[in-house]
Short mmCIF file of C-alpha atoms in Angstrom, two decimals:
data_model
loop_
_atom_site.label_atom_id
_atom_site.label_comp_id
_atom_site.label_asym_id
_atom_site.label_seq_id
_atom_site.Cartn_x
_atom_site.Cartn_y
_atom_site.Cartn_z
CA UNK A 17 -0.04 -0.15 -0.28
CA UNK A 18 1.14 3.35 -0.83
CA UNK A 19 0.95 6.60 1.08
CA UNK A 20 1.20 9.88 0.52
CA UNK A 21 2.52 12.39 2.73
CA UNK A 22 1.76 16.49 2.06
CA UNK A 23 -1.26 16.74 0.52
CA UNK A 24 -2.98 19.81 -0.85
CA UNK A 25 -4.05 21.53 1.59
CA UNK A 26 -1.40 20.60 4.31
CA UNK A 27 -2.91 24.33 6.70
CA UNK A 28 -6.22 23.66 7.10
CA UNK A 29 -8.34 26.97 9.21
CA UNK A 30 -11.01 25.15 9.40
CA UNK A 31 -10.02 22.67 12.32
CA UNK A 32 -10.65 25.52 14.26
CA UNK A 33 -14.29 26.21 13.66
CA UNK A 34 -15.20 22.29 14.63
CA UNK A 35 -17.41 22.55 17.35
CA UNK A 36 -19.05 25.38 19.07
CA UNK A 37 -16.22 24.68 21.79
CA UNK A 38 -13.66 25.14 19.58
CA UNK A 39 -15.11 28.37 18.04
CA UNK A 40 -15.27 29.54 21.24
CA UNK A 41 -12.03 29.36 22.15
CA UNK A 42 -10.73 30.58 19.07
CA UNK A 43 -12.57 33.81 19.29
CA UNK A 44 -11.06 37.09 19.13
CA UNK A 45 -13.83 39.13 19.72
CA UNK A 46 -15.79 38.85 22.43
CA UNK A 47 -18.89 40.38 24.20
CA UNK A 48 -19.82 41.41 28.10
CA UNK A 49 -23.53 42.96 29.30
CA UNK A 50 -20.80 45.94 30.50
CA UNK A 51 -19.67 46.81 27.01
CA UNK A 52 -23.31 48.20 26.26
CA UNK A 53 -25.32 51.36 27.60
CA UNK A 54 -29.24 51.48 27.15
CA UNK A 55 -30.70 54.89 25.43
CA UNK A 56 -33.75 55.52 27.51
CA UNK A 57 -36.44 58.16 26.17
CA UNK A 58 -39.18 60.06 29.57
CA UNK A 59 -41.73 62.03 28.31
CA UNK A 60 -42.81 64.17 30.64
CA UNK A 61 -46.87 64.30 30.79
CA UNK A 62 -47.58 61.00 30.50
CA UNK A 63 -49.34 58.90 33.06
CA UNK A 64 -47.96 54.62 30.81
CA UNK A 65 -44.93 54.78 28.56
CA UNK A 66 -45.51 55.10 24.72
CA UNK A 67 -44.75 52.77 22.34
CA UNK A 68 -42.53 54.66 19.51
CA UNK A 69 -44.20 52.97 16.54
CA UNK A 70 -41.00 53.56 14.10
CA UNK A 71 -38.74 51.22 16.46
CA UNK A 72 -40.66 48.74 17.83
CA UNK A 73 -39.93 47.60 21.37
CA UNK A 74 -38.53 50.58 22.20
CA UNK A 75 -40.85 53.51 24.56
CA UNK A 76 -41.08 56.33 25.43
CA UNK A 77 -41.05 55.37 30.17
CA UNK A 78 -43.14 57.46 32.56
CA UNK A 79 -40.80 58.78 35.30
CA UNK A 80 -41.41 55.50 37.06
CA UNK A 81 -41.32 52.98 33.91
CA UNK A 82 -37.38 54.36 34.11
CA UNK A 83 -37.12 53.83 37.02
CA UNK A 84 -37.46 50.48 37.00
CA UNK A 85 -36.24 50.29 33.42
CA UNK A 86 -33.10 51.34 34.98
CA UNK A 87 -32.87 48.74 38.05
CA UNK A 88 -32.82 45.93 35.55
CA UNK A 89 -30.24 47.11 32.93
CA UNK A 90 -28.39 46.93 36.51
CA UNK A 91 -30.27 43.57 37.41
CA UNK A 92 -28.30 42.88 33.40
CA UNK A 93 -25.16 43.87 34.45
CA UNK A 94 -24.74 46.47 31.75
CA UNK A 95 -22.32 49.30 32.33
CA UNK A 96 -24.91 52.48 31.81
CA UNK A 97 -27.96 53.92 30.83
CA UNK A 98 -28.47 57.80 28.47
CA UNK A 99 -31.12 59.41 29.29
CA UNK A 100 -33.23 61.73 26.68
CA UNK A 101 -35.57 64.20 27.70
CA UNK A 102 -38.89 65.03 26.09
CA UNK A 103 -40.47 67.92 27.07
CA UNK A 104 -44.35 68.15 26.75
CA UNK A 105 -44.96 70.45 23.55
CA UNK A 106 -46.03 73.63 24.68
CA UNK A 107 -42.70 74.35 27.13
CA UNK A 108 -40.41 73.92 24.27
CA UNK A 109 -39.02 77.19 23.14
CA UNK A 110 -36.85 79.61 21.01
CA UNK A 111 -33.80 78.44 23.33
CA UNK A 112 -34.71 75.02 24.49
CA UNK A 113 -35.42 76.37 28.22
CA UNK A 114 -36.54 73.03 29.35
CA UNK A 115 -32.77 72.04 29.25
CA UNK A 116 -32.01 74.22 31.86
CA UNK A 117 -34.85 74.10 33.89
CA UNK A 118 -33.25 72.72 36.92
CA UNK A 119 -37.07 70.50 37.08
CA UNK A 120 -36.86 70.07 33.15
CA UNK A 121 -37.81 66.37 32.07
CA UNK A 122 -34.59 65.12 31.70
CA UNK A 123 -32.91 66.43 35.09
CA UNK A 124 -36.50 65.01 37.18
CA UNK A 125 -35.25 62.06 35.54
CA UNK A 126 -31.70 61.82 36.44
CA UNK A 127 -32.81 62.67 39.78
CA UNK A 128 -35.43 59.99 39.41
CA UNK A 129 -32.52 57.65 38.22
CA UNK A 130 -29.73 58.21 40.75
CA UNK A 131 -31.83 57.35 43.59
CA UNK A 132 -33.22 54.55 42.15
CA UNK A 133 -29.20 52.66 41.26
CA UNK A 134 -27.07 55.08 42.60
CA UNK A 135 -23.55 54.26 41.50
CA UNK A 136 -25.11 50.63 40.66
CA UNK A 137 -25.46 52.02 36.51
CA UNK A 138 -23.52 54.51 34.64
CA UNK A 139 -26.11 57.42 34.22
CA UNK A 140 -25.86 59.84 31.41
CA UNK A 141 -27.48 62.41 30.37
CA UNK A 142 -27.77 64.08 26.31
CA UNK A 143 -26.06 67.22 26.01
CA UNK A 144 -27.64 69.04 23.21
CA UNK A 145 -30.89 71.26 22.88
CA UNK A 146 -33.08 69.40 19.58
CA UNK A 147 -34.96 68.11 22.47
CA UNK A 148 -36.06 70.78 23.64
CA UNK A 149 -36.49 73.62 21.23
CA UNK A 150 -38.91 74.75 19.75
CA UNK A 151 -37.62 74.51 15.46
CA UNK A 152 -35.64 71.07 16.51
CA UNK A 153 -32.34 72.77 15.86
CA UNK A 154 -29.17 71.58 18.07
CA UNK A 155 -29.17 74.85 19.32
CA UNK A 156 -29.75 78.46 19.08
CA UNK A 157 -30.63 79.92 16.02
CA UNK A 158 -29.61 83.43 14.62
CA UNK A 159 -32.04 86.08 13.38
CA UNK A 160 -31.13 84.59 9.73
CA UNK A 161 -32.22 81.27 10.84
CA UNK A 162 -28.71 79.91 10.90
CA UNK A 163 -27.43 78.20 13.97
CA UNK A 164 -25.35 80.26 16.02
CA UNK A 165 -22.58 78.69 17.76
CA UNK A 166 -21.30 80.29 19.89
CA UNK A 167 -25.02 81.33 21.27
CA UNK A 168 -25.01 77.05 21.53
CA UNK A 169 -22.34 76.97 23.44
CA UNK A 170 -23.70 79.40 26.55
CA UNK A 171 -26.50 77.52 26.51
CA UNK A 172 -24.71 74.65 26.19
CA UNK A 173 -22.67 75.10 29.90
CA UNK A 174 -25.73 76.04 31.56
CA UNK A 175 -26.79 72.58 30.29
CA UNK A 176 -23.69 70.28 31.89
CA UNK A 177 -24.42 72.64 35.02
CA UNK A 178 -28.17 71.88 36.04
CA UNK A 179 -27.21 67.92 34.77
CA UNK A 180 -24.25 67.49 37.45
CA UNK A 181 -26.73 68.78 40.33
CA UNK A 182 -29.10 66.76 39.16
CA UNK A 183 -27.30 63.76 39.34
CA UNK A 184 -25.52 63.08 35.68
CA UNK A 185 -22.04 60.72 35.95
CA UNK A 186 -21.40 61.24 32.64
CA UNK A 187 -23.09 64.33 29.80
CA UNK A 188 -22.93 63.68 26.62
CA UNK A 189 -22.32 66.69 24.22
CA UNK A 190 -24.06 65.58 20.80
CA UNK A 191 -24.81 69.07 18.89
CA UNK A 192 -21.16 69.42 17.27
CA UNK A 193 -20.80 72.67 17.57
CA UNK A 194 -17.30 74.08 17.33
CA UNK A 195 -15.72 74.48 20.54
CA UNK A 196 -18.34 72.09 22.88
CA UNK A 197 -16.10 69.42 25.11
CA UNK A 198 -13.80 72.68 26.44
CA UNK A 199 -16.71 75.15 26.91
CA UNK A 200 -19.18 72.22 28.98
CA UNK A 201 -15.59 70.43 30.36
CA UNK A 202 -15.19 74.89 31.90
CA UNK A 203 -18.72 74.84 33.16
CA UNK A 204 -18.52 71.75 35.08
CA UNK A 205 -15.07 72.63 36.20
CA UNK A 206 -16.27 76.43 37.70
CA UNK A 207 -18.89 75.00 40.10
CA UNK A 208 -16.45 72.04 41.10
CA UNK A 209 -17.75 68.76 39.87
CA UNK A 210 -14.51 67.92 38.17
CA UNK A 211 -15.89 63.97 38.58
CA UNK A 212 -18.10 64.52 35.85
CA UNK A 213 -16.87 62.76 33.28
CA UNK A 214 -17.49 63.84 28.61
CA UNK A 215 -18.34 62.15 26.33
CA UNK A 216 -17.90 63.17 23.64
CA UNK A 217 -19.82 63.28 20.23
CA UNK A 218 -16.91 63.26 18.33
CA UNK A 219 -17.76 62.26 15.00
CA UNK A 220 -21.36 62.23 14.42
CA UNK A 221 -22.59 61.62 11.38
CA UNK A 222 -25.51 63.93 8.78
CA UNK A 223 -27.38 60.45 9.03
CA UNK A 224 -30.55 59.27 7.11
CA UNK A 225 -30.52 56.48 9.84
CA UNK A 226 -32.09 58.70 12.70
CA UNK A 227 -35.40 58.90 11.07
CA UNK A 228 -36.72 56.58 14.08
CA UNK A 229 -35.07 58.62 16.49
CA UNK A 230 -37.03 61.86 15.50
CA UNK A 231 -39.85 59.89 16.52
CA UNK A 232 -38.74 59.42 19.80
CA UNK A 233 -37.73 63.15 21.00
CA UNK A 234 -40.89 64.43 19.27
CA UNK A 235 -38.64 66.52 17.25
CA UNK A 236 -40.02 69.57 15.48
CA UNK A 237 -37.14 69.36 12.86
CA UNK A 238 -38.21 71.40 10.02
CA UNK A 239 -34.69 70.76 7.08
CA UNK A 240 -31.99 68.92 7.84
CA UNK A 241 -28.69 69.82 10.38
CA UNK A 242 -25.37 69.25 7.68
CA UNK A 243 -24.67 72.32 8.43
CA UNK A 244 -23.18 71.33 11.71
CA UNK A 245 -23.28 67.41 11.38
CA UNK A 246 -20.41 65.78 9.38
CA UNK A 247 -21.02 64.82 5.92
CA UNK A 248 -20.79 60.82 5.47
CA UNK A 249 -18.57 61.60 2.97
CA UNK A 250 -15.13 62.63 4.99
CA UNK A 251 -13.14 60.79 7.07
CA UNK A 252 -10.57 62.92 7.60
CA UNK A 253 -12.26 65.46 9.50
CA UNK A 254 -13.27 63.25 12.14
CA UNK A 255 -9.59 62.89 12.88
CA UNK A 256 -9.49 66.63 13.07
CA UNK A 257 -13.14 67.02 15.17
CA UNK A 258 -11.07 64.12 17.37
CA UNK A 259 -8.30 66.75 18.06
CA UNK A 260 -9.68 68.77 18.79
CA UNK A 261 -11.79 67.33 21.50
CA UNK A 262 -9.31 65.50 22.78
CA UNK A 263 -7.29 68.75 23.35
CA UNK A 264 -10.88 70.70 24.97
CA UNK A 265 -10.47 67.30 27.62
CA UNK A 266 -12.91 64.77 26.61
CA UNK A 267 -13.14 61.57 28.43
CA UNK A 268 -13.88 59.45 25.90
CA UNK A 269 -15.09 59.83 22.15
CA UNK A 270 -18.02 58.60 20.05
CA UNK A 271 -18.19 57.65 16.43
CA UNK A 272 -22.42 57.56 15.42
CA UNK A 273 -23.59 56.07 13.77
CA UNK A 274 -22.24 52.56 14.98
CA UNK A 275 -22.78 50.49 11.37
CA UNK A 276 -21.99 52.00 8.50
CA UNK A 277 -19.07 53.68 9.72
CA UNK A 278 -16.77 50.72 11.05
CA UNK A 279 -13.89 51.95 9.06
CA UNK A 280 -14.21 55.65 10.84
CA UNK A 281 -14.27 54.11 14.41
CA UNK A 282 -11.65 51.51 13.34
CA UNK A 283 -9.41 54.27 12.77
CA UNK A 284 -10.92 56.40 15.83
CA UNK A 285 -9.76 52.90 17.84
CA UNK A 286 -5.94 52.91 16.83
CA UNK A 287 -5.19 56.14 17.05
CA UNK A 288 -6.02 57.24 20.79
CA UNK A 289 -5.62 56.20 24.53
CA UNK A 290 -9.33 57.27 25.81
CA UNK A 291 -11.92 54.64 26.46
CA UNK A 292 -14.30 54.98 22.68
CA UNK A 293 -18.24 54.43 22.31
CA UNK A 294 -20.62 53.79 19.09
CA UNK A 295 -23.98 54.61 18.91
CA UNK A 296 -25.70 51.95 16.95
CA UNK A 297 -28.80 54.26 16.40
CA UNK A 298 -32.06 54.13 15.95
CA UNK A 299 -32.67 53.40 12.02
CA UNK A 300 -29.85 50.91 12.50
CA UNK A 301 -32.34 49.04 15.52
CA UNK A 302 -35.06 49.55 13.56
CA UNK A 303 -34.31 47.59 10.07
CA UNK A 304 -32.96 44.51 11.63
CA UNK A 305 -36.60 44.60 14.04
CA UNK A 306 -38.66 45.20 10.59
CA UNK A 307 -36.80 42.27 8.60
CA UNK A 308 -36.79 40.05 11.72
CA UNK A 309 -41.06 40.85 11.93
CA UNK A 310 -41.14 39.15 8.06
CA UNK A 311 -38.97 36.49 8.61
CA UNK A 312 -36.12 37.53 6.99
CA UNK A 313 -33.69 37.63 9.20
CA UNK A 314 -32.83 35.81 12.55
CA UNK A 315 -33.69 38.69 15.09
CA UNK A 316 -31.50 37.34 17.96
CA UNK A 317 -28.62 36.21 15.74
CA UNK A 318 -28.50 39.46 13.79
CA UNK A 319 -28.94 41.04 16.71
CA UNK A 320 -25.72 39.58 18.40
CA UNK A 321 -23.29 39.39 15.46
CA UNK A 322 -23.90 43.16 14.39
CA UNK A 323 -22.66 43.90 18.33
CA UNK A 324 -20.21 41.49 17.45
CA UNK A 325 -18.83 43.78 14.38
CA UNK A 326 -18.89 47.12 16.01
CA UNK A 327 -16.90 46.07 19.07
CA UNK A 328 -14.46 44.28 16.65
CA UNK A 329 -13.92 47.69 14.41
CA UNK A 330 -13.07 49.23 17.77
CA UNK A 331 -15.42 50.01 20.18
CA UNK A 332 -15.21 49.31 24.19
CA UNK A 333 -18.54 50.02 24.62
CA UNK A 334 -22.05 50.29 22.72
CA UNK A 335 -25.15 52.49 23.37
CA UNK A 336 -27.74 49.67 21.79
CA UNK A 337 -31.52 49.75 21.76
CA UNK A 338 -30.32 46.20 22.11
CA UNK A 339 -28.50 46.34 25.86
CA UNK A 340 -30.58 44.74 28.36
CA UNK A 341 -31.70 42.20 26.07
CA UNK A 342 -28.86 41.18 24.29
CA UNK A 343 -26.96 41.59 27.90
CA UNK A 344 -29.16 38.23 28.60
CA UNK A 345 -28.27 36.50 25.30
CA UNK A 346 -24.62 36.25 26.41
CA UNK A 347 -26.15 34.75 29.28
#
């Protein structure tokens, strides 16, 4: 009998895929509940949670249901909750007064959640005016209807202080105004809140995938945000924004959206030594939910696959509406 050695192929990568245990052992990227941050909406003046039609499974919380959601987040082992306040429509105005009112819905919700979970969950706050202005833009408008960068920074400084006073561990300036991180850092330090961290929305693109979010926050926006959010065609612009945010004092940086911008996320993660986050936004969530509802994808596999891809690209933390569910799936 003749035996032939050295038959092709000699190298067989499939040997490392043979069983679930083998695949688990050699996995290069691992998701963990601590990777996740839950974005959550709280709406003023409602007695029951309000379902968001464009985001199946997500609601605008009441104050009570938000506290329950925060407790569930702690039990699931995730790291944080990012709060977005939705004021009553008649309280919105040109300068976003509810955003700096100590009794505005976001500030009330921050106090509620801190009272509920203390330091067991990082309580984060969206620092932006779009939910509180009657025109829906992320800043104050000038006489010609343009977003006034420097006037907006003054509002952000005041917002940072009232959010810190209300109990935020982390503030997330998301309006993409030039100089916002430095102004917010100074404002916090002026009131002795050097302990409050800043999660910078460093690369926030003007994206079509924000659509469902507009319903979630009851947006009054007319027009678009292209004069301040980044152009999807650009990469170098993100790196410039990154350098500025770090220089101004950002503790963490973020890329938003996540899925369509994994290349940006990877380059940012390679460039810095601070934690990098990514926001899997409403449109990314809703597309998977819609496809799963049609039976076109395996929902749970798709959830974990999208999250794995975001982490593999370099995100240490992921803001996702599936945060609690994904944590449970991993367990």
